[in-house]
Amino acid sequence: MAHGETFKYNYAIICRIPQTFQYKALRTKTGKPIDIDRARKEYDDLRDILKNCDVNVIELQEDENYPDCCFIEDCAVCIGGTALIARPGHTTRQGEVGEIRKVLKNDLKLNVQEIKDAKATLDGGDVLFTGKEIFVGIGKRTNDLGAQAVAEFFPEYNVNLIKIGKCETLLHLKDVVNMAGRNIVAVGCGNDAETKDANYIMKEMQSLAEYTYRVLHLDNRAGVDMLYINGRLIHRTREEMGEKNYGVIDEKIPYTRHRVNLSELSKADGSISSMLLPIYKKKNQMNMLSDITEDDIAPFCHK
């Protein structure tokens, strides 16, 4: 991906929310029940914002067999014209990748690659692309083999591996760090445990990074939940992130911003980036042939 094309996307794949999301979605914390109507309203609002960001939205039908199918980010890693099909770390989610594979390969005709090692696990939420290099969190959902697959299939970028398994408050790397713009990394703290994990992640990133980034410090996880896309920043509402964080973003971010409430989806660990796969497809991109056979992928697809 050329430097001028970084964070430029012309497609986004999203997936509707199934009825089963209300009762069966995976949650790291038990709490108040999920209001399915509110969750779907939040999804609709995000879809409309994406359309206003000059993105062609590809909307997939919900699958009641997969309550978490709306969190589509975990199904693939898409950088430039290459799409690496992920291997979700929670076994109940591995069948979600089948439909994503079809869209990426048959409809968008990207260079689709598969992880061959059956022991590998990889969630897209553990992969942070800065526009210049890649950071991969190895922890609850992504293992060493999955992280190594990212390095294998994106050799043009430096791939930095960060051990996050001991971070008590993290499910994914992007729970605590996201890109707020070109060369701007947003990091979110919170309570003592969250701050400890955030400080560790930033120390590791600074130690491993080949490039220098500006850091936007925010004091809760809702504040750091953001997506930089086509020169715009999508982030959570003032009510969710608080006045202090909102003021920091007001002061530091000069470009167009879009606000979306995800208070219902976040009950199941949903975030802005988790809800979509942003893709940049060149107009003249050719369909790449893969040497992967049905035997390679059959064990990880639900028939």
XYZ file of N, CA and C in Angstrom, residues 13 22 52 69 73 88 100 104 115 122 126 132-133 139 169 188 193 200 219 224 246 257 262 288 290 292 302:
81
model
N -16.975 -3.903 4.853
C -17.906 -5.011 5.040
C -18.427 -4.959 6.473
N -28.550 -11.038 21.540
C -29.111 -10.539 22.795
C -28.818 -11.453 23.973
N -21.244 8.135 4.834
C -20.872 9.552 4.770
C -19.365 9.759 4.718
N -21.501 -12.575 15.057
C -21.100 -12.353 13.669
C -21.019 -10.882 13.282
N -14.591 -7.687 12.329
C -13.165 -7.385 12.279
C -12.309 -8.607 12.592
N -10.381 -17.195 14.304
C -10.822 -16.662 15.594
C -10.454 -17.566 16.763
N -17.241 -14.403 4.907
C -16.270 -13.329 4.668
C -15.318 -13.722 3.550
N -14.617 -11.538 0.078
C -13.280 -11.019 -0.201
C -12.705 -11.602 -1.492
N -4.347 -19.172 6.676
C -3.389 -19.682 7.647
C -3.411 -21.205 7.556
N -6.007 -16.448 15.437
C -5.794 -15.030 15.119
C -7.131 -14.310 15.087
N -6.712 -8.048 17.327
C -5.363 -8.013 17.901
C -4.338 -7.420 16.944
N 2.403 2.315 8.631
C 3.817 2.111 8.347
C 4.324 0.751 8.822
N 3.706 0.237 9.848
C 4.097 -1.058 10.398
C 2.893 -1.670 11.095
N -2.299 -13.030 22.953
C -2.934 -13.145 24.260
C -4.081 -14.134 24.284
N -7.018 -6.797 31.825
C -8.181 -6.042 31.341
C -8.341 -6.087 29.828
N -5.742 4.435 25.739
C -6.731 4.690 26.776
C -6.425 3.971 28.068
N -5.877 -1.112 37.090
C -5.498 -2.262 36.270
C -5.435 -1.883 34.792
N 1.956 -0.630 29.910
C 2.768 -1.742 29.399
C 2.727 -1.788 27.880
N -8.348 8.889 29.095
C -8.393 8.239 30.405
C -9.478 7.184 30.568
N -10.737 5.843 23.735
C -9.782 5.349 22.750
C -10.460 4.538 21.651
N -13.343 14.163 25.618
C -13.928 14.873 24.484
C -13.185 16.184 24.239
N -14.964 14.936 12.168
C -15.234 13.857 13.113
C -16.699 13.450 13.052
N -22.181 3.552 21.119
C -22.121 2.089 21.093
C -22.311 1.512 22.498
N -6.239 -12.727 -7.644
C -5.068 -13.572 -7.437
C -5.521 -15.006 -7.166
N -5.154 -18.695 -5.567
C -4.579 -19.244 -4.346
C -4.307 -20.727 -4.539
N -4.408 -22.746 -1.999
C -5.046 -23.386 -0.867
C -6.160 -24.301 -1.379
N -17.647 -24.448 9.134
C -18.805 -25.240 9.508
C -19.638 -25.490 8.262
